[in-house]
XYZ file of C-alpha atoms in Angstrom:
274
model
C -34.011 -0.576 -19.450
C -30.208 1.347 -19.113
C -30.069 4.921 -17.861
C -26.843 7.035 -18.727
C -25.273 9.817 -16.813
C -22.197 12.002 -16.411
C -19.699 10.877 -13.851
C -16.036 12.741 -13.221
C -13.209 10.902 -11.941
C -11.187 12.959 -9.263
C -8.004 12.685 -11.162
C -5.809 14.812 -13.671
C -5.571 14.344 -17.176
C -1.775 14.357 -16.515
C -2.230 11.109 -14.340
C -4.603 9.544 -17.402
C -1.970 9.973 -19.698
C 1.192 8.732 -17.778
C -1.018 5.444 -17.495
C -1.798 5.175 -20.769
C 1.643 5.726 -21.770
C 2.959 2.832 -19.638
C 0.249 0.830 -21.061
C 1.191 1.611 -24.757
C 4.727 0.864 -23.741
C 3.652 -2.409 -22.564
C 1.781 -3.455 -25.973
C 4.712 -2.365 -27.879
C 6.757 -4.810 -25.559
C 4.290 -7.541 -26.049
C 4.267 -6.595 -29.821
C 0.387 -6.149 -29.845
C -0.763 -5.533 -33.491
C -2.711 -2.791 -33.913
C -6.399 -3.023 -33.798
C -6.721 -6.252 -32.090
C -7.419 -4.840 -28.539
C -11.141 -3.630 -27.740
C -9.759 -1.058 -25.564
C -7.525 1.601 -26.679
C -4.796 2.479 -23.868
C -6.315 5.720 -23.008
C -9.938 4.253 -22.043
C -8.328 1.187 -20.460
C -6.397 3.728 -18.478
C -9.819 5.199 -17.325
C -10.958 1.566 -16.326
C -8.027 0.818 -14.056
C -8.460 4.609 -12.576
C -12.079 3.845 -12.279
C -11.380 0.686 -10.265
C -8.589 2.089 -8.299
C -10.176 5.279 -7.389
C -13.752 4.738 -7.152
C -13.995 0.844 -6.475
C -16.165 -0.190 -9.598
C -17.282 -3.541 -9.912
C -15.440 -4.966 -12.948
C -18.903 -6.272 -14.079
C -19.965 -2.596 -14.053
C -16.700 -1.308 -16.136
C -16.917 -4.478 -18.450
C -20.713 -3.221 -19.359
C -19.636 0.660 -19.784
C -16.819 -0.516 -22.435
C -18.903 -3.310 -23.852
C -16.155 -5.606 -23.153
C -16.546 -9.585 -21.491
C -15.853 -9.336 -17.903
C -12.477 -11.699 -18.277
C -11.472 -9.130 -20.492
C -12.393 -6.369 -17.754
C -10.391 -8.616 -15.443
C -7.391 -8.858 -17.837
C -7.252 -4.960 -18.626
C -7.043 -4.473 -14.766
C -4.644 -6.601 -14.170
C -2.277 -5.411 -16.952
C -2.481 -1.629 -15.589
C -2.045 -2.747 -12.332
C 1.250 -4.404 -13.173
C 2.247 -1.968 -15.394
C 1.821 0.908 -12.216
C 3.397 -1.314 -9.726
C 6.378 -1.842 -11.793
C 6.889 2.281 -11.359
C 6.547 1.752 -7.294
C 10.188 3.046 -6.171
C 12.314 0.798 -4.308
C 13.092 0.963 -0.585
C 17.105 1.809 -0.907
C 15.916 4.435 -3.065
C 13.411 5.851 -0.816
C 15.628 5.876 2.152
C 18.570 7.672 0.000
C 15.680 10.181 -1.212
C 14.844 10.825 2.334
C 18.385 11.095 3.677
C 19.065 13.694 0.861
C 16.080 15.348 1.815
C 17.197 16.305 5.362
C 14.550 14.102 6.999
C 15.349 13.563 10.920
C 12.941 10.474 10.738
C 10.876 8.285 8.856
C 8.015 6.569 10.101
C 6.742 2.678 9.540
C 3.207 1.440 10.267
C 1.499 -1.486 9.246
C -2.438 -1.292 7.718
C -4.653 -4.199 7.469
C -5.952 -4.326 3.576
C -9.240 -6.096 4.337
C -10.252 -8.776 1.855
C -13.577 -10.831 1.409
C -11.574 -13.676 0.533
C -11.458 -16.588 3.356
C -11.135 -20.369 3.794
C -7.702 -20.969 2.771
C -6.023 -22.660 5.525
C -3.186 -21.660 7.411
C -0.526 -23.061 10.095
C -2.676 -22.989 12.822
C -5.839 -25.535 12.566
C -9.263 -23.968 12.490
C -7.948 -20.549 11.703
C -7.592 -19.146 8.158
C -4.800 -18.129 6.605
C -5.791 -14.024 6.094
C -7.721 -13.952 9.234
C -6.762 -10.904 11.780
C -7.601 -11.625 15.209
C -6.662 -8.257 15.931
C -8.839 -6.696 13.839
C -11.596 -9.272 13.454
C -11.382 -9.563 9.603
C -9.770 -10.967 6.931
C -6.904 -9.103 5.358
C -3.647 -8.409 4.140
C -0.796 -6.915 6.206
C 1.167 -4.341 4.385
C 4.384 -2.124 5.924
C 3.910 1.337 4.590
C 7.309 4.182 5.069
C 6.126 7.536 5.359
C 7.607 10.704 5.492
C 7.941 13.096 8.730
C 4.662 14.665 7.660
C 2.957 11.245 6.851
C 3.253 11.242 3.170
C 3.532 7.542 2.033
C 6.969 6.651 0.519
C 7.044 3.231 0.102
C 4.655 -0.090 0.686
C 5.888 -3.423 1.079
C 4.621 -6.880 -0.411
C 1.566 -7.967 1.419
C 1.441 -10.638 4.164
C -1.241 -12.609 5.753
C -3.213 -10.920 7.872
C -2.620 -13.205 10.855
C 0.884 -11.907 11.046
C 1.593 -8.981 13.400
C 3.735 -6.009 12.155
C 7.013 -7.370 13.521
C 6.204 -10.663 12.002
C 5.319 -9.471 8.784
C 8.166 -6.967 8.871
C 11.055 -10.268 9.268
C 9.183 -12.304 6.605
C 10.474 -9.763 4.206
C 13.954 -10.376 4.428
C 15.307 -7.147 2.531
C 13.557 -4.554 4.570
C 15.272 -4.746 7.939
C 18.685 -4.879 6.592
C 17.963 -2.080 4.265
C 16.587 -0.148 7.217
C 19.856 -0.980 9.286
C 22.103 0.346 6.592
C 20.543 3.499 5.448
C 19.646 4.707 8.825
C 22.012 6.285 11.381
C 21.924 9.059 14.015
C 21.183 11.637 11.131
C 18.059 9.422 9.891
C 15.708 7.414 12.325
C 12.700 5.073 11.859
C 9.909 5.863 13.898
C 7.305 2.859 14.906
C 4.596 2.082 17.447
C 4.850 -0.914 20.052
C 4.331 -3.261 17.342
C 7.712 -3.189 16.598
C 9.280 -3.696 20.040
C 11.447 -6.467 19.032
C 13.061 -4.591 16.499
C 14.443 -1.358 18.562
C 18.024 -1.951 17.528
C 16.864 -1.061 13.971
C 13.450 1.011 15.312
C 12.798 3.442 17.509
C 9.815 2.825 19.859
C 8.122 4.009 23.043
C 8.864 2.417 26.261
C 6.605 -0.298 27.520
C 5.402 -0.094 31.199
C 7.183 -2.608 32.921
C 5.052 -5.496 34.313
C 5.390 -4.230 38.739
C 5.919 -0.597 37.897
C 5.219 2.600 36.012
C 7.397 4.167 33.668
C 9.402 6.567 35.140
C 9.443 10.393 34.316
C 11.844 10.539 31.670
C 10.386 7.649 29.951
C 6.993 9.303 30.231
C 8.482 12.574 28.627
C 9.727 10.324 26.044
C 6.646 8.571 24.785
C 4.812 11.818 25.198
C 7.494 13.221 21.874
C 7.604 10.295 20.455
C 4.324 9.621 20.149
C 3.215 12.999 19.073
C 5.802 12.581 16.069
C 5.023 9.084 15.124
C 1.238 9.847 15.347
C 1.830 12.143 11.897
C 3.109 9.096 10.284
C -0.464 7.190 10.849
C -1.401 9.841 8.114
C -0.005 7.743 5.186
C -2.722 4.818 5.630
C -5.006 6.512 5.958
C -4.484 8.754 2.988
C -3.943 5.769 0.915
C -7.328 4.149 1.754
C -9.307 7.340 1.855
C -7.852 8.112 -1.676
C -8.397 4.614 -3.283
C -11.573 3.127 -2.608
C -10.245 -0.059 -3.811
C -8.247 -0.419 -0.819
C -10.909 -0.764 1.487
C -11.897 -3.798 0.594
C -9.827 -6.313 -2.149
C -12.065 -8.893 -3.832
C -9.331 -10.497 -5.945
C -6.661 -13.002 -4.686
C -5.336 -11.379 -1.414
C -1.709 -11.879 -2.897
C -2.638 -9.319 -5.311
C -2.870 -6.696 -2.945
C 1.089 -6.369 -3.462
C 0.737 -4.565 -6.838
C -2.927 -2.969 -5.774
C -0.903 -0.901 -2.905
C 2.030 -0.456 -5.190
C -0.314 1.066 -8.137
C -2.064 3.064 -5.713
C 1.237 4.668 -4.196
C 2.613 5.689 -7.703
C -0.754 7.181 -8.650
C -0.865 9.009 -5.419
C 2.811 10.304 -6.241
C 2.118 11.092 -10.111
C -1.312 12.998 -9.217
C 0.516 14.929 -6.606
C 4.175 15.709 -8.121
C 5.491 14.175 -4.942
C 8.020 11.019 -4.356
C 9.785 12.442 -1.397
């Protein structure tokens, strides 16, 4: 015996139409014949947004839309792909930040938890996606935010075993672009997790082994941490808005598309990209 109830999706109609338009363009690109899909673009858009925003299980989405589970997954992945294709590039984000007159942008890594495990890593007996820091499986995603913590860009995912500096270096294009686009007018602020890249990223002074930080270093650290801490709002905003980012049950490598798709929806919903 089933029970029908009314639910409201916490997103504007404009955002649904935006995604619906992307899906329609993708169907035209694939030359999909009219009437061959179980769901129209609008209903498929709602399916994708329900998964992203509410974290609704695919089994439930498939049942609600009277499609098979495999079809539900196919519709979801298609939606994530077309959304992620609209995500801004890092160079355009940094250019926009300079044109907006920002004195700095923030960079911070976040762990997107996943229930996938038992993938052998380079260390015997340790899973590839296991994060010792967070004591959980997950993927490391680098997020660049505006001075007020608004998310501007998300990186492709790296296994959770990698710390922020390692994950940053694995993305061969990030550090060169940060070096090219940043100068005295636009700096990149980070926490001590990026200590090894001080030439590009401004971090606080680390307490020396045999002495305390000097008065000037302490003053700098207080000022730096006060400004940088606001940037951590970006990771929180993504995870609180999109329940799908709290725990990903898909292949961990799809976290790249999921975070990029979430970023695009956030930008469209609030009408802000910079």
